Tab-separated table of C-alpha atoms and ligand atoms in Angstrom:
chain	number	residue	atom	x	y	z
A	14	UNK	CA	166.703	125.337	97.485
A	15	UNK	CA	167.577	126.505	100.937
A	16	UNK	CA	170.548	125.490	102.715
A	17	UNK	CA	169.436	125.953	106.334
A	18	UNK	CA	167.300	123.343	107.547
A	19	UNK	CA	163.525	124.180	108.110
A	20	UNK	CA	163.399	121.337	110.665
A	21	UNK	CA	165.786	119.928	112.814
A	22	UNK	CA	165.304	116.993	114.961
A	23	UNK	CA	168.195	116.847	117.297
A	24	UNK	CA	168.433	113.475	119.778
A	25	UNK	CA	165.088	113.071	120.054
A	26	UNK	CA	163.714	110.519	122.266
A	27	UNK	CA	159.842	109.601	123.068
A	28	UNK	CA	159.158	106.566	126.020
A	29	UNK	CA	156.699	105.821	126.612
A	30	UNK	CA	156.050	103.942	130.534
A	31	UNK	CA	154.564	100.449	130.382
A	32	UNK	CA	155.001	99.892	134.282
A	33	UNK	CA	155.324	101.395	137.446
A	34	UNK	CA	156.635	100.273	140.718
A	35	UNK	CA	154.664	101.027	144.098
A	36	UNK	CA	155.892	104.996	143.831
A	37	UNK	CA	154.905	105.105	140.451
A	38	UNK	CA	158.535	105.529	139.238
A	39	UNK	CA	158.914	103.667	136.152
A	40	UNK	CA	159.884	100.539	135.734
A	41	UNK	CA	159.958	99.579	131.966
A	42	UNK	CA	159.323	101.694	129.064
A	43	UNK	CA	159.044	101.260	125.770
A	44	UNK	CA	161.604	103.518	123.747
A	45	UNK	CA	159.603	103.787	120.598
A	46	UNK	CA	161.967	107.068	119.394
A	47	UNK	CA	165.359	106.335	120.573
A	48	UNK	CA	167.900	109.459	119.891
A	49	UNK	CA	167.059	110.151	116.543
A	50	UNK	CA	168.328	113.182	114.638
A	51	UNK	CA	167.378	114.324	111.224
A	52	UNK	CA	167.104	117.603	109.346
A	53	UNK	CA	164.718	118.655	106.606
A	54	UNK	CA	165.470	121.445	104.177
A	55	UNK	CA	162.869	124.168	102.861
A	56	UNK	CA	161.027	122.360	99.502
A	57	UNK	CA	162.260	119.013	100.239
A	58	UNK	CA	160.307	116.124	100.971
A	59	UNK	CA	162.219	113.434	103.893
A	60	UNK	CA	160.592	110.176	103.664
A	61	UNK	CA	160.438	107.951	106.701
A	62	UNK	CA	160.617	104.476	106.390
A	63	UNK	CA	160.297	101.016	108.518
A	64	UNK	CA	157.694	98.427	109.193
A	65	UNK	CA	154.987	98.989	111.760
A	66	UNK	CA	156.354	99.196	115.614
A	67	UNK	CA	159.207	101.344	114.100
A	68	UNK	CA	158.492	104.865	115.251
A	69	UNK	CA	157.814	106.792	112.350
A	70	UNK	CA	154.541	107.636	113.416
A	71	UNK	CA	155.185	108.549	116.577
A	72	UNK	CA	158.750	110.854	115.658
A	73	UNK	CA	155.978	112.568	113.552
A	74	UNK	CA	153.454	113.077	116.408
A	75	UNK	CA	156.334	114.124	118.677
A	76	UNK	CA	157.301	116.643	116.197
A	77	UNK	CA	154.078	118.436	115.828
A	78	UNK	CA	153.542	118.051	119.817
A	79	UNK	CA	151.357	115.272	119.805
A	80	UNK	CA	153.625	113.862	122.473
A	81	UNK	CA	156.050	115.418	124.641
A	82	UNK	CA	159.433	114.106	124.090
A	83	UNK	CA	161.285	112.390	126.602
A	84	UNK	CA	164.719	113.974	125.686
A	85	UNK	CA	166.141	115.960	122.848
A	86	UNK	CA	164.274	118.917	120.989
A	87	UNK	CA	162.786	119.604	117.814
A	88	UNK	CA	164.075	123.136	115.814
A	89	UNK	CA	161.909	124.806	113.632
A	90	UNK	CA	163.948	127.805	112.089
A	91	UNK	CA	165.904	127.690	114.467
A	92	UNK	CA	163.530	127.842	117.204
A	93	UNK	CA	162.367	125.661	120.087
A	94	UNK	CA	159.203	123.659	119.226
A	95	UNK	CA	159.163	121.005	122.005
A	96	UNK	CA	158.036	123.240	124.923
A	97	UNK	CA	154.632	122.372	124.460
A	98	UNK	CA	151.735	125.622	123.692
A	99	UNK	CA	154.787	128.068	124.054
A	100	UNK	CA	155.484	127.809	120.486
A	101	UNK	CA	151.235	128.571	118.987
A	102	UNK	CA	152.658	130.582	116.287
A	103	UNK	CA	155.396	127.707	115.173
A	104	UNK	CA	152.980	125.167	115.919
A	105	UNK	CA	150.339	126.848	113.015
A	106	UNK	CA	153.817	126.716	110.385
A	107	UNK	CA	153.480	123.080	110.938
A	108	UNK	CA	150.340	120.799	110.174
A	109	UNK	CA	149.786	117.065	110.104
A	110	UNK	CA	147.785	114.843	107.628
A	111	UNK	CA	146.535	111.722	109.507
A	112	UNK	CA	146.844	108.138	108.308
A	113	UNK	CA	143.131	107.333	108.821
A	114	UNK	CA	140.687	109.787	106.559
A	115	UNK	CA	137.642	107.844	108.436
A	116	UNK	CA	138.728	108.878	111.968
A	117	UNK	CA	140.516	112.404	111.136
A	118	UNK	CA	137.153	114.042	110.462
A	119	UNK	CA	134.346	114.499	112.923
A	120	UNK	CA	131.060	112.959	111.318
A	121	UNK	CA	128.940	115.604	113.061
A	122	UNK	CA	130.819	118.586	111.298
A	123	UNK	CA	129.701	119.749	107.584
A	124	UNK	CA	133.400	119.717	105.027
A	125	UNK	CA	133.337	123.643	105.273
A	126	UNK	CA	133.336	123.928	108.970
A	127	UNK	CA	135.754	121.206	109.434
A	128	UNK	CA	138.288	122.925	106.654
A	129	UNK	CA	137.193	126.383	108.515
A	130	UNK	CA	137.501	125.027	111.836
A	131	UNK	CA	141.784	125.877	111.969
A	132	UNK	CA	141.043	129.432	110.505
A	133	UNK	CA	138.528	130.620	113.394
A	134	UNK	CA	140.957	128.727	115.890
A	135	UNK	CA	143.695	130.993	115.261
A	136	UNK	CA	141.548	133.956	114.374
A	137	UNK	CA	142.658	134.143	110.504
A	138	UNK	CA	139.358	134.856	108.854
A	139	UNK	CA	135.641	135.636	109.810
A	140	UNK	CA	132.454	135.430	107.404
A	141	UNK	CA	132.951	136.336	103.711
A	142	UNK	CA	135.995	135.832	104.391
A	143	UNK	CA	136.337	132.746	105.629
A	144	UNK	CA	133.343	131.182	103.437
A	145	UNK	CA	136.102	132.846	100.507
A	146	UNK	CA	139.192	130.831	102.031
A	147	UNK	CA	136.646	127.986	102.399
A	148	UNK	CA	135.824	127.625	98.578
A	149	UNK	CA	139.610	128.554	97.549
A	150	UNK	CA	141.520	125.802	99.867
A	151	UNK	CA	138.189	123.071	98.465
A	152	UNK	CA	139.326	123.678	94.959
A	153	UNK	CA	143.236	123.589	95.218
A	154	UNK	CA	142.332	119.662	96.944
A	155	UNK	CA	140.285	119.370	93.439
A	156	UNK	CA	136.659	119.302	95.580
A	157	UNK	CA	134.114	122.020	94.702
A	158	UNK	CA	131.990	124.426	96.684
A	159	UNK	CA	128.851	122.475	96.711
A	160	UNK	CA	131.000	119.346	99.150
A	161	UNK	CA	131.416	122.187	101.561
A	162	UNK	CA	127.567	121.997	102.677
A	163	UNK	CA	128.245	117.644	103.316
A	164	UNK	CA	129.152	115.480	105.863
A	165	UNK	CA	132.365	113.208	105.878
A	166	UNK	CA	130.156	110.023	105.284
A	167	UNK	CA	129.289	111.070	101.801
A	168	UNK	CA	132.664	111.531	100.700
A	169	UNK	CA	134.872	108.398	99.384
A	170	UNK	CA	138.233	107.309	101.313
A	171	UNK	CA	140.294	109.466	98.257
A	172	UNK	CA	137.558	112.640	98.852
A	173	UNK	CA	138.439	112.475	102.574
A	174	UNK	CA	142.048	112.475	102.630
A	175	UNK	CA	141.528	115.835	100.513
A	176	UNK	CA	139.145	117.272	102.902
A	177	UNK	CA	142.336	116.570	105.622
A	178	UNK	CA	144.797	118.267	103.301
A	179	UNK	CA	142.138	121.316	102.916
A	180	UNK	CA	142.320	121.573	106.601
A	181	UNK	CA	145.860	121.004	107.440
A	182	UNK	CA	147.000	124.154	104.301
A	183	UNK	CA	144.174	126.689	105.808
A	184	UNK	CA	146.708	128.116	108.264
A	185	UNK	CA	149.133	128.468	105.209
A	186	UNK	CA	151.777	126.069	106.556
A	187	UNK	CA	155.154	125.842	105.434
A	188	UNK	CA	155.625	121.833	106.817
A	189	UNK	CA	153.342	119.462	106.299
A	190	UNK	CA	153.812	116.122	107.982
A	191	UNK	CA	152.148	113.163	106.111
A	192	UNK	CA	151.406	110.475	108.846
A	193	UNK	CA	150.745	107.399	106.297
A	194	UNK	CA	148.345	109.627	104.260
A	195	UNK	CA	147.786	107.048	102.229
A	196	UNK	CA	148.203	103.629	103.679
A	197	UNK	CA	144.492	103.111	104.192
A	198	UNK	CA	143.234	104.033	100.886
A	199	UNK	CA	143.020	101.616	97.671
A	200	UNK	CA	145.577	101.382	95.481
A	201	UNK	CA	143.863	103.443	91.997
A	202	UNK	CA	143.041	106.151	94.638
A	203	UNK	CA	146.969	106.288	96.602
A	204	UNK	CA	148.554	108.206	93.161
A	205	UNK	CA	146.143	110.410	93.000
A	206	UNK	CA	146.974	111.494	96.391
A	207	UNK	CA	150.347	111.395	96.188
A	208	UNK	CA	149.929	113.560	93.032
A	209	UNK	CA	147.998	115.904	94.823
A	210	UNK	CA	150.384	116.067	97.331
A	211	UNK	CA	152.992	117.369	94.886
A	212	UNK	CA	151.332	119.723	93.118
A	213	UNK	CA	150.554	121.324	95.777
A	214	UNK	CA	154.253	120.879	97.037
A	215	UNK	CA	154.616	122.791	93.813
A	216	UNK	CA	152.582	125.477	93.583
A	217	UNK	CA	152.283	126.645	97.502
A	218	UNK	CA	156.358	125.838	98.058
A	219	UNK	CA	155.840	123.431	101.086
A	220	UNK	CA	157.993	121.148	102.720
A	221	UNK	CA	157.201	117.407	103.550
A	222	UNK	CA	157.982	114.504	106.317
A	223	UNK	CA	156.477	111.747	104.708
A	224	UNK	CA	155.825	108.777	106.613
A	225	UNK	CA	154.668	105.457	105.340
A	226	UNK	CA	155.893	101.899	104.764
A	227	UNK	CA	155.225	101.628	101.134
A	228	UNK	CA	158.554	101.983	99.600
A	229	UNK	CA	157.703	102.580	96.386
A	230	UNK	CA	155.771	105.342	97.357
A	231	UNK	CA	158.298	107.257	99.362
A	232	UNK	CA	160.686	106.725	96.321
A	233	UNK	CA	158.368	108.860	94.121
A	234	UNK	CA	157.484	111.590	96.184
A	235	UNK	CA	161.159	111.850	98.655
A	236	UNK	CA	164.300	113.753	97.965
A	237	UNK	CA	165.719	112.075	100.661
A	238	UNK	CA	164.949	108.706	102.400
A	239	UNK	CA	165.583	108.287	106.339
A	240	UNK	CA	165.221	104.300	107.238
A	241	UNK	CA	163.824	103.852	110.998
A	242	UNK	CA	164.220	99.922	112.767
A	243	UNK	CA	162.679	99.634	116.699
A	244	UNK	CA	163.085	103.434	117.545
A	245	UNK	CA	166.610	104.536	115.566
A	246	UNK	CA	167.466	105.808	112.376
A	247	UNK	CA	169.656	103.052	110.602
A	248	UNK	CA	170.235	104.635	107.305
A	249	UNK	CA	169.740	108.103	105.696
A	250	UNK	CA	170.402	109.054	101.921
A	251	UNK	CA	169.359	110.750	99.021
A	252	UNK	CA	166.550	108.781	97.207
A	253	UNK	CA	168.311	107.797	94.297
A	254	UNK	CA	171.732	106.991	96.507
A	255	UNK	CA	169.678	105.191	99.087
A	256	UNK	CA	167.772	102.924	96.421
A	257	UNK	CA	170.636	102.740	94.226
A	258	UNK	CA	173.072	101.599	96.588
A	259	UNK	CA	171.515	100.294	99.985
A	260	UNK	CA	174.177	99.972	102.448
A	261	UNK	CA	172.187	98.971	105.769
A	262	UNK	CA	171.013	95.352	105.386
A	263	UNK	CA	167.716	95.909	106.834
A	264	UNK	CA	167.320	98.551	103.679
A	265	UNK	CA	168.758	95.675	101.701
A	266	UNK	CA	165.717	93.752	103.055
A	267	UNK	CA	163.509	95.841	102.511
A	268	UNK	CA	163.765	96.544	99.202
A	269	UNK	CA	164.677	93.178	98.109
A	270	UNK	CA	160.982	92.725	99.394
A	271	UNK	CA	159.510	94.965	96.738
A	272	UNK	CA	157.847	93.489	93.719
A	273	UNK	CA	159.803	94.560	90.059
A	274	UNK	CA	156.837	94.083	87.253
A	275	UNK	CA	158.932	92.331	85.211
A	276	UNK	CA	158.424	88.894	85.325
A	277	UNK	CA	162.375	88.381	83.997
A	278	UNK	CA	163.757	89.966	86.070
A	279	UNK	CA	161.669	89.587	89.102
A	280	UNK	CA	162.492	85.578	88.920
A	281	UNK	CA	165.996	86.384	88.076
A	282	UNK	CA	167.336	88.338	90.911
A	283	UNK	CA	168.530	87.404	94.287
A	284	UNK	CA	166.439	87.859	97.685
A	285	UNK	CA	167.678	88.635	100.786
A	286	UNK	CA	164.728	87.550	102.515
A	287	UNK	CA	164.079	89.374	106.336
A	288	UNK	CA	163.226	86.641	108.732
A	289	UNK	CA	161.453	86.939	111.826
A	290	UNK	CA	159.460	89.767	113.402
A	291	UNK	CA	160.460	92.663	115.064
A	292	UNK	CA	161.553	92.182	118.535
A	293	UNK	CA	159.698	93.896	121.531
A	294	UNK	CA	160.893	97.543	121.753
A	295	UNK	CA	160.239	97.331	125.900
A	296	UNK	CA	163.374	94.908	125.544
A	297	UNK	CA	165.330	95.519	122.499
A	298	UNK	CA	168.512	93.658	121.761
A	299	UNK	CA	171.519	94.795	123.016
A	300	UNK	CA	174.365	96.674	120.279
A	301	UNK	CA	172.966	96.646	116.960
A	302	UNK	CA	168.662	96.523	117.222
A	303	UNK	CA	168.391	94.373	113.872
A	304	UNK	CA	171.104	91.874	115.130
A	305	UNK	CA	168.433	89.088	115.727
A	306	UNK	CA	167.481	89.522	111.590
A	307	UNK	CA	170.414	90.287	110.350
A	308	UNK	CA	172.426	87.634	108.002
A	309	UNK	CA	175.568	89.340	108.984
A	310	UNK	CA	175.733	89.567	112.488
A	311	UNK	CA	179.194	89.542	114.076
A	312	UNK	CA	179.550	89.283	117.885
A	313	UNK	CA	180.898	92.753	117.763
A	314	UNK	CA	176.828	93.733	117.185
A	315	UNK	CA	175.777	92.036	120.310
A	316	UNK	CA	178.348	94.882	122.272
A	317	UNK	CA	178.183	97.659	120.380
A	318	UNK	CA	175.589	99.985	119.157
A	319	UNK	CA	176.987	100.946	115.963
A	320	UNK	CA	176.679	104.999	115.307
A	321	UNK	CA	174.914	106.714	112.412
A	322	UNK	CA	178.257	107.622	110.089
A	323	UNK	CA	178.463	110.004	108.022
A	324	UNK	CA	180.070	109.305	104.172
A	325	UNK	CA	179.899	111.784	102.289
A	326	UNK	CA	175.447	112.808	102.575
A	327	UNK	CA	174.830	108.481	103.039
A	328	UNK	CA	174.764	107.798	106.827
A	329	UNK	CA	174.474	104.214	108.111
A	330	UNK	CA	174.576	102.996	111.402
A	331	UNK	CA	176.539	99.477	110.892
A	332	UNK	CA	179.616	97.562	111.732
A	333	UNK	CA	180.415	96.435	108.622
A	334	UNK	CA	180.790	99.851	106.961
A	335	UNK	CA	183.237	101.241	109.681
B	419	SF4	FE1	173.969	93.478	110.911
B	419	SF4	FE2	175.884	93.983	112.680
B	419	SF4	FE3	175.345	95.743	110.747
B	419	SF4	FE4	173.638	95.363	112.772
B	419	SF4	S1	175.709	96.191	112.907
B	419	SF4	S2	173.142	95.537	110.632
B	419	SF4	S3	173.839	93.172	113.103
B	419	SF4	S4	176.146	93.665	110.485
């Protein structure tokens, strides 16, 4: 594996303006990325965790250019990806797969034009071959040629999501960004995405930011786990490390939340149960965001923001490992 990061997401910020004063300057916004930096290394996947409101979804959107970012930049080999439709050719290295398979897909479009659709946009294949491409990339998702003649509503939630990971690899991409890809699918048809999603990984060599809230997803599919609470990164590990050995007590809380299926043991161990909801990002607290949860707040947390440290690979952003 690569050393040099494929990705690197370097104080990135995304506000978004909730109001205006008579000039239309802003007067509140709602920081829903807050200076967040990550990196992401060729063939690895980075999960991204936190409960809805977090900003997983939208560091994701602001990565791909969905959204502009307010501050801070986005590297892709090295290169500038933030400055908008300068960067086409970077842009077409890195594809999305939406949350929703329902809304992804336009109901008036037939599966082959909607998988074809990114090849004539950036002028990578015309008639046989493109109908070729079109009947290759439907058979590594596991669909066959005859879907490619159908419309979305014939397909089930599972078929879908495949028709959206058909049409995010047709520009050959090496970084695919999973947007809850499968969050609204049931639960016999999530691991067969998932395992999808890693053969492919597999065979084509890609690279993965995979966002969701389902921690026991993101533990099977992640090298490396990033936790995200209201807009910041509070904890960033290797999978094993970071579900091993939590260190942030909002990770504590989050995966003292997740069901063992062993009745035993599930009875036997100790909760830390996460109380409350997650306060409004237009006016977060001040210091430490998960101060108003967290069983260990010290009035040290209500002054100081504490910074994402470093030790040794585990960062945490948290007094009480200084
Ligand atoms: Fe809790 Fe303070 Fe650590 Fe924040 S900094 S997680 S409030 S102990």
């Amino acid at each position: 594996m690569a050393t040099e990061p494929l990705l690197e997401v370097r104080n990135l910020k995304k506000y978004f303006t909730v109001a205006t004063d008579f000039w239309g300057k802003p007067t509140s916004c709602l920081k829903a990325v807050d200076d967040v930096n990550f990196s992401i290394r060729a063939g690895e996947t980075l999960g991204l965790v936190g409960e809805s409101g977090c900003g997983k979804s939208t560091t994701g959107r602001t990565i791909i250019g969905l959204y502009q970012p307010t501050e801070g930049d986005v590297l892709y080999k090295g290169k500038s990806v933030a400055a908008g439709g300068k960067n086409q050719p970077l842009y077409r290295d890195i594809q999305m797969i939406f949350q929703d398979p329902y809304a992804s897909l336009n109901p008036r479009m037939t599966v082959g034009d909607i998988v074809g659709e990114p090849l004539d946009i950036h002028k990578l294949a015309v008639g046989i071959e493109r109908n070729t491409r079109i009947m290759e990339l439907l058979s590594l998702v596991g669909l066959n040629k005859e879907h490619a003649n159908r419309f979305p509503h014939e397909f089930s939630g599972g078929q879908r999501q495949r028709i959206g990971v058909a049409r995010a690899l047709a520009v050959n991409p090496s970084l695919i960004i999973c947007d809850e890809p499968i969050s609204a699918l049931d639960v016999s048809i999530q691991a067969q995405v998932v395992n999808l999603l890693e053969k492919l990984q597999r065979e084509l060599g890609l690279t993965y930011l995979f966002i969701a809230h389902d921690l026991a997803m993101v533990k099977h599919i992640s090298t490396r786990v990033a936790v995200m609470y209201l807009g910041k990164i509070v904890e960033l590990a290797q999978t094993q490390q970071l579900y091993g050995s939590p260190q942030h007590p909002y990770t504590q809380a989050l995966l003292a939340a997740i069901p063992i299926p062993d009745p035993t043991v599930e009875a036997a161990r100790k909760r830390v149960p996460l109380e409350g909801d997650v306060p409004n990002p237009i006016h977060p607290p001040s210091g430490c965001r998960f101060r108003t949860r967290c069983p260990h707040a010290m009035s040290v947390c209500a002054e100081e923001e504490p910074k994402l440290i470093d030790r040794d690979g585990h960062f945490v952003a948290c007094h009480l490992k200084k």
